[in-house]
Amino acid sequence: MEGLGFLKTAIIDQHFATRKRHNRLISLVAEHPRLLGIGIDEETAIVVGPDDQFEVIGNRNVIVYDASDATVTVTPAKAVGFHGMKMHVLLAGDRFDLERREAVR
């Protein structure tokens, strides 16, 4: 997958809730479980530090999908089924560790 290359361990999607892009990001993460899926709402951003952690800033949510431990099935028609995908819903001030794949308090 190509992108801007700022985060090599994640797929990022913007205008996430407003444009109802949950299914699109979930499908991509299910097909590429080594990558985190990060959905960023409007009026919201993440600030990534040198410690591989990011902090949420802004007025809305950031949702992180992690399929690294999920059981995923993708049919030839690209229908996706999975069990055990993790989802984190983060607010302004919340932090997430990209390497450990978990929210940080």
PDB file of C-alpha atoms in Angstrom, residues 9-92:
ATOM      1  CA  THR A   9       2.586   0.829  10.660  1.00  0.00           C
ATOM      2  CA  ALA A  10      -0.841   2.323   9.959  1.00  0.00           C
ATOM      3  CA  ILE A  11      -3.522   3.130   7.419  1.00  0.00           C
ATOM      4  CA  ILE A  12      -5.038   6.557   8.095  1.00  0.00           C
ATOM      5  CA  ASP A  13      -8.469   7.734   6.962  1.00  0.00           C
ATOM      6  CA  GLN A  14      -9.856  11.233   7.536  1.00  0.00           C
ATOM      7  CA  HIS A  15     -13.372  12.720   7.785  1.00  0.00           C
ATOM      8  CA  PHE A  16     -14.021   9.357   9.337  1.00  0.00           C
ATOM      9  CA  ALA A  17     -17.407   9.456  11.104  1.00  0.00           C
ATOM     10  CA  THR A  18     -18.887  12.246   8.984  1.00  0.00           C
ATOM     11  CA  ARG A  19     -18.399  10.269   5.780  1.00  0.00           C
ATOM     12  CA  LYS A  20     -19.153   6.897   7.412  1.00  0.00           C
ATOM     13  CA  ARG A  21     -15.854   5.281   6.438  1.00  0.00           C
ATOM     14  CA  HIS A  22     -15.817   2.602   9.153  1.00  0.00           C
ATOM     15  CA  ASN A  23     -16.479  -0.335   6.812  1.00  0.00           C
ATOM     16  CA  ARG A  24     -13.815   0.787   4.360  1.00  0.00           C
ATOM     17  CA  LEU A  25     -11.112   1.016   7.040  1.00  0.00           C
ATOM     18  CA  ILE A  26     -12.162  -2.216   8.756  1.00  0.00           C
ATOM     19  CA  SER A  27     -11.912  -4.065   5.427  1.00  0.00           C
ATOM     20  CA  LEU A  28      -8.438  -2.666   4.735  1.00  0.00           C
ATOM     21  CA  VAL A  29      -7.172  -3.571   8.205  1.00  0.00           C
ATOM     22  CA  ALA A  30      -8.670  -7.062   7.931  1.00  0.00           C
ATOM     23  CA  GLU A  31      -6.792  -7.546   4.641  1.00  0.00           C
ATOM     24  CA  HIS A  32      -3.563  -6.071   6.100  1.00  0.00           C
ATOM     25  CA  PRO A  33      -3.599  -7.081   9.797  1.00  0.00           C
ATOM     26  CA  ARG A  34      -0.007  -5.995  10.427  1.00  0.00           C
ATOM     27  CA  LEU A  35      -1.212  -2.399   9.942  1.00  0.00           C
ATOM     28  CA  LEU A  36      -3.336  -0.430  12.399  1.00  0.00           C
ATOM     29  CA  GLY A  37      -6.356   1.405  11.015  1.00  0.00           C
ATOM     30  CA  ILE A  38      -6.621   4.970  12.304  1.00  0.00           C
ATOM     31  CA  GLY A  39      -9.821   6.872  11.536  1.00  0.00           C
ATOM     32  CA  ILE A  40      -9.634  10.588  12.301  1.00  0.00           C
ATOM     33  CA  ASP A  41     -12.815  12.674  12.554  1.00  0.00           C
ATOM     34  CA  GLU A  42     -13.151  16.228  11.275  1.00  0.00           C
ATOM     35  CA  GLU A  43     -11.808  18.955  13.583  1.00  0.00           C
ATOM     36  CA  THR A  44      -9.442  16.345  15.035  1.00  0.00           C
ATOM     37  CA  ALA A  45      -5.820  15.308  14.533  1.00  0.00           C
ATOM     38  CA  ILE A  46      -3.106  13.124  15.980  1.00  0.00           C
ATOM     39  CA  VAL A  47       0.337  14.350  16.983  1.00  0.00           C
ATOM     40  CA  VAL A  48       2.938  11.590  16.710  1.00  0.00           C
ATOM     41  CA  GLY A  49       5.969  11.855  18.969  1.00  0.00           C
ATOM     42  CA  PRO A  50       9.442  10.344  18.631  1.00  0.00           C
ATOM     43  CA  ASP A  51       8.419   7.661  21.163  1.00  0.00           C
ATOM     44  CA  ASP A  52       5.983   6.078  18.638  1.00  0.00           C
ATOM     45  CA  GLN A  53       3.011   7.357  20.613  1.00  0.00           C
ATOM     46  CA  PHE A  54       0.391   9.765  19.374  1.00  0.00           C
ATOM     47  CA  GLU A  55      -1.896  12.159  21.213  1.00  0.00           C
ATOM     48  CA  VAL A  56      -5.374  13.081  20.029  1.00  0.00           C
ATOM     49  CA  ILE A  57      -6.109  16.801  19.705  1.00  0.00           C
ATOM     50  CA  GLY A  58      -9.310  18.496  18.594  1.00  0.00           C
ATOM     51  CA  ASN A  59     -13.045  18.269  19.120  1.00  0.00           C
ATOM     52  CA  ARG A  60     -14.007  14.751  18.047  1.00  0.00           C
ATOM     53  CA  ASN A  61     -12.780  11.144  18.051  1.00  0.00           C
ATOM     54  CA  VAL A  62      -9.998   9.022  16.676  1.00  0.00           C
ATOM     55  CA  ILE A  63     -10.820   5.337  16.229  1.00  0.00           C
ATOM     56  CA  VAL A  64      -8.055   2.736  16.028  1.00  0.00           C
ATOM     57  CA  TYR A  65      -8.701  -0.741  14.604  1.00  0.00           C
ATOM     58  CA  ASP A  66      -6.229  -3.556  15.322  1.00  0.00           C
ATOM     59  CA  ALA A  67      -6.642  -6.910  13.559  1.00  0.00           C
ATOM     60  CA  SER A  68      -3.222  -8.302  14.536  1.00  0.00           C
ATOM     61  CA  ASP A  69      -4.784 -10.984  16.770  1.00  0.00           C
ATOM     62  CA  ALA A  70      -8.022 -11.379  14.812  1.00  0.00           C
ATOM     63  CA  THR A  71      -9.119 -14.367  12.788  1.00  0.00           C
ATOM     64  CA  VAL A  72      -9.831 -12.946   9.352  1.00  0.00           C
ATOM     65  CA  THR A  73     -11.468 -14.535   6.306  1.00  0.00           C
ATOM     66  CA  VAL A  74     -11.545 -12.770   2.935  1.00  0.00           C
ATOM     67  CA  THR A  75     -13.566 -14.434   0.172  1.00  0.00           C
ATOM     68  CA  PRO A  76     -12.595 -14.259  -3.519  1.00  0.00           C
ATOM     69  CA  ALA A  77     -15.388 -11.681  -3.889  1.00  0.00           C
ATOM     70  CA  LYS A  78     -13.612  -9.546  -1.218  1.00  0.00           C
ATOM     71  CA  ALA A  79     -16.265 -10.108   1.462  1.00  0.00           C
ATOM     72  CA  VAL A  80     -14.544  -9.898   4.843  1.00  0.00           C
ATOM     73  CA  GLY A  81     -15.362 -11.778   8.029  1.00  0.00           C
ATOM     74  CA  PHE A  82     -13.401 -11.564  11.263  1.00  0.00           C
ATOM     75  CA  HIS A  83     -13.438 -12.324  14.972  1.00  0.00           C
ATOM     76  CA  GLY A  84     -11.423 -10.636  17.682  1.00  0.00           C
ATOM     77  CA  MET A  85     -10.599  -7.293  16.047  1.00  0.00           C
ATOM     78  CA  LYS A  86      -9.811  -4.630  18.661  1.00  0.00           C
ATOM     79  CA  MET A  87     -11.285  -1.143  18.498  1.00  0.00           C
ATOM     80  CA  HIS A  88     -10.151   1.869  20.533  1.00  0.00           C
ATOM     81  CA  VAL A  89     -12.258   5.063  20.604  1.00  0.00           C
ATOM     82  CA  LEU A  90     -10.023   7.941  21.675  1.00  0.00           C
ATOM     83  CA  LEU A  91     -10.831  11.506  22.751  1.00  0.00           C
ATOM     84  CA  ALA A  92      -8.757  14.682  22.941  1.00  0.00           C
TER      85      ALA A  92
END
